[in-house]
């Protein structure tokens, strides 16, 4: 880094600062990204200088590496969401797309969280597009306690083990169903069939109301824990609550399967962005 410190200072009031300012202005908070952008740029310069150690004139060096003057250069390593995050406003921010050439190990894309080191996740949109490559069935999660009953459409249900039979369901942490599941210690999961699109729509509609009215005219039976089990689909499970885990803005509910029933009905699912 010392090799590029002097030429960096000699040009910091010119091209490089203009590049930083334009990049920061694009995402707001012009002065808050200085540490990240400066350090990242220096790492790139250091990596580039290993190819041109004999170049003593910094202008000549930049002519050989015009990409370093591209104000969008760092978007190869940082997503716009990452640069706009709260973490970006508190100091150095590790890249979330690719490692920055020339960066030491401590500056590679990792983040400290609750005492462990975890790789940063791929961008949300990239993850959503990837998930479209496999069929995803739709289900309705239901629960009932002494005074309340509720159902909600869920798209994240998966088996965990077979001995004992367990599955998990992921729901938003502000979902009304969570308190009812905790109170009753049980819940139902009903996979929907191809002709049950209206059921999925109802239980995802924030205006559907509360209580038993949600289930009006929807065929169902009552499970062991009192939860309505929606019939007419390919498969349903009734589960006893075993545990739950926080996952950012979602809560992962782990249940032990105590009852199930399957039919030959084709499931309603989403594949490559199309419901079928």
PDB file of N, CA and C in Angstrom, residues 167-171 241-246 250-256:
ATOM      1  N   UNK A 167     -40.860 -31.051  10.123  1.00  0.00           N
ATOM      2  CA  UNK A 167     -40.806 -30.086   9.033  1.00  0.00           C
ATOM      3  C   UNK A 167     -40.692 -28.687   9.617  1.00  0.00           C
ATOM      4  N   UNK A 168     -40.304 -27.761   8.756  1.00  0.00           N
ATOM      5  CA  UNK A 168     -40.261 -26.370   9.200  1.00  0.00           C
ATOM      6  C   UNK A 168     -41.126 -25.515   8.297  1.00  0.00           C
ATOM      7  N   UNK A 169     -41.616 -24.430   8.855  1.00  0.00           N
ATOM      8  CA  UNK A 169     -42.382 -23.421   8.130  1.00  0.00           C
ATOM      9  C   UNK A 169     -41.773 -22.067   8.469  1.00  0.00           C
ATOM     10  N   UNK A 170     -41.597 -21.231   7.465  1.00  0.00           N
ATOM     11  CA  UNK A 170     -41.064 -19.887   7.684  1.00  0.00           C
ATOM     12  C   UNK A 170     -42.179 -18.868   7.496  1.00  0.00           C
ATOM     13  N   UNK A 171     -42.368 -18.018   8.505  1.00  0.00           N
ATOM     14  CA  UNK A 171     -43.391 -16.972   8.439  1.00  0.00           C
ATOM     15  C   UNK A 171     -42.775 -15.652   8.894  1.00  0.00           C
ATOM     16  N   UNK A 241     -45.658 -28.239  17.932  1.00  0.00           N
ATOM     17  CA  UNK A 241     -44.544 -27.295  17.952  1.00  0.00           C
ATOM     18  C   UNK A 241     -43.383 -27.867  18.753  1.00  0.00           C
ATOM     19  N   UNK A 242     -42.215 -27.901  18.127  1.00  0.00           N
ATOM     20  CA  UNK A 242     -41.013 -28.359  18.823  1.00  0.00           C
ATOM     21  C   UNK A 242     -40.094 -27.202  19.193  1.00  0.00           C
ATOM     22  N   UNK A 243     -39.888 -26.292  18.246  1.00  0.00           N
ATOM     23  CA  UNK A 243     -38.978 -25.175  18.513  1.00  0.00           C
ATOM     24  C   UNK A 243     -39.212 -24.089  17.477  1.00  0.00           C
ATOM     25  N   UNK A 244     -38.577 -22.954  17.667  1.00  0.00           N
ATOM     26  CA  UNK A 244     -38.623 -21.880  16.681  1.00  0.00           C
ATOM     27  C   UNK A 244     -37.315 -21.111  16.723  1.00  0.00           C
ATOM     28  N   UNK A 245     -36.989 -20.511  15.582  1.00  0.00           N
ATOM     29  CA  UNK A 245     -35.703 -19.835  15.439  1.00  0.00           C
ATOM     30  C   UNK A 245     -35.900 -18.511  14.708  1.00  0.00           C
ATOM     31  N   UNK A 246     -35.192 -17.499  15.162  1.00  0.00           N
ATOM     32  CA  UNK A 246     -35.237 -16.198  14.496  1.00  0.00           C
ATOM     33  C   UNK A 246     -34.359 -16.233  13.255  1.00  0.00           C
ATOM     34  N   UNK A 250     -37.948 -13.049   9.566  1.00  0.00           N
ATOM     35  CA  UNK A 250     -38.825 -14.221   9.588  1.00  0.00           C
ATOM     36  C   UNK A 250     -38.566 -15.051  10.847  1.00  0.00           C
ATOM     37  N   UNK A 251     -39.534 -15.905  11.152  1.00  0.00           N
ATOM     38  CA  UNK A 251     -39.399 -16.859  12.239  1.00  0.00           C
ATOM     39  C   UNK A 251     -39.571 -18.250  11.643  1.00  0.00           C
ATOM     40  N   UNK A 252     -38.618 -19.132  11.921  1.00  0.00           N
ATOM     41  CA  UNK A 252     -38.671 -20.502  11.418  1.00  0.00           C
ATOM     42  C   UNK A 252     -39.294 -21.381  12.495  1.00  0.00           C
ATOM     43  N   UNK A 253     -40.415 -22.007  12.159  1.00  0.00           N
ATOM     44  CA  UNK A 253     -41.161 -22.846  13.092  1.00  0.00           C
ATOM     45  C   UNK A 253     -40.866 -24.312  12.789  1.00  0.00           C
ATOM     46  N   UNK A 254     -40.360 -25.029  13.780  1.00  0.00           N
ATOM     47  CA  UNK A 254     -40.051 -26.449  13.627  1.00  0.00           C
ATOM     48  C   UNK A 254     -41.126 -27.269  14.319  1.00  0.00           C
ATOM     49  N   UNK A 255     -41.714 -28.201  13.583  1.00  0.00           N
ATOM     50  CA  UNK A 255     -42.782 -29.013  14.141  1.00  0.00           C
ATOM     51  C   UNK A 255     -42.552 -30.493  13.943  1.00  0.00           C
ATOM     52  N   UNK A 256     -43.038 -31.296  14.883  1.00  0.00           N
ATOM     53  CA  UNK A 256     -43.023 -32.753  14.754  1.00  0.00           C
ATOM     54  C   UNK A 256     -44.364 -33.181  14.173  1.00  0.00           C
TER      55      UNK A 256
END
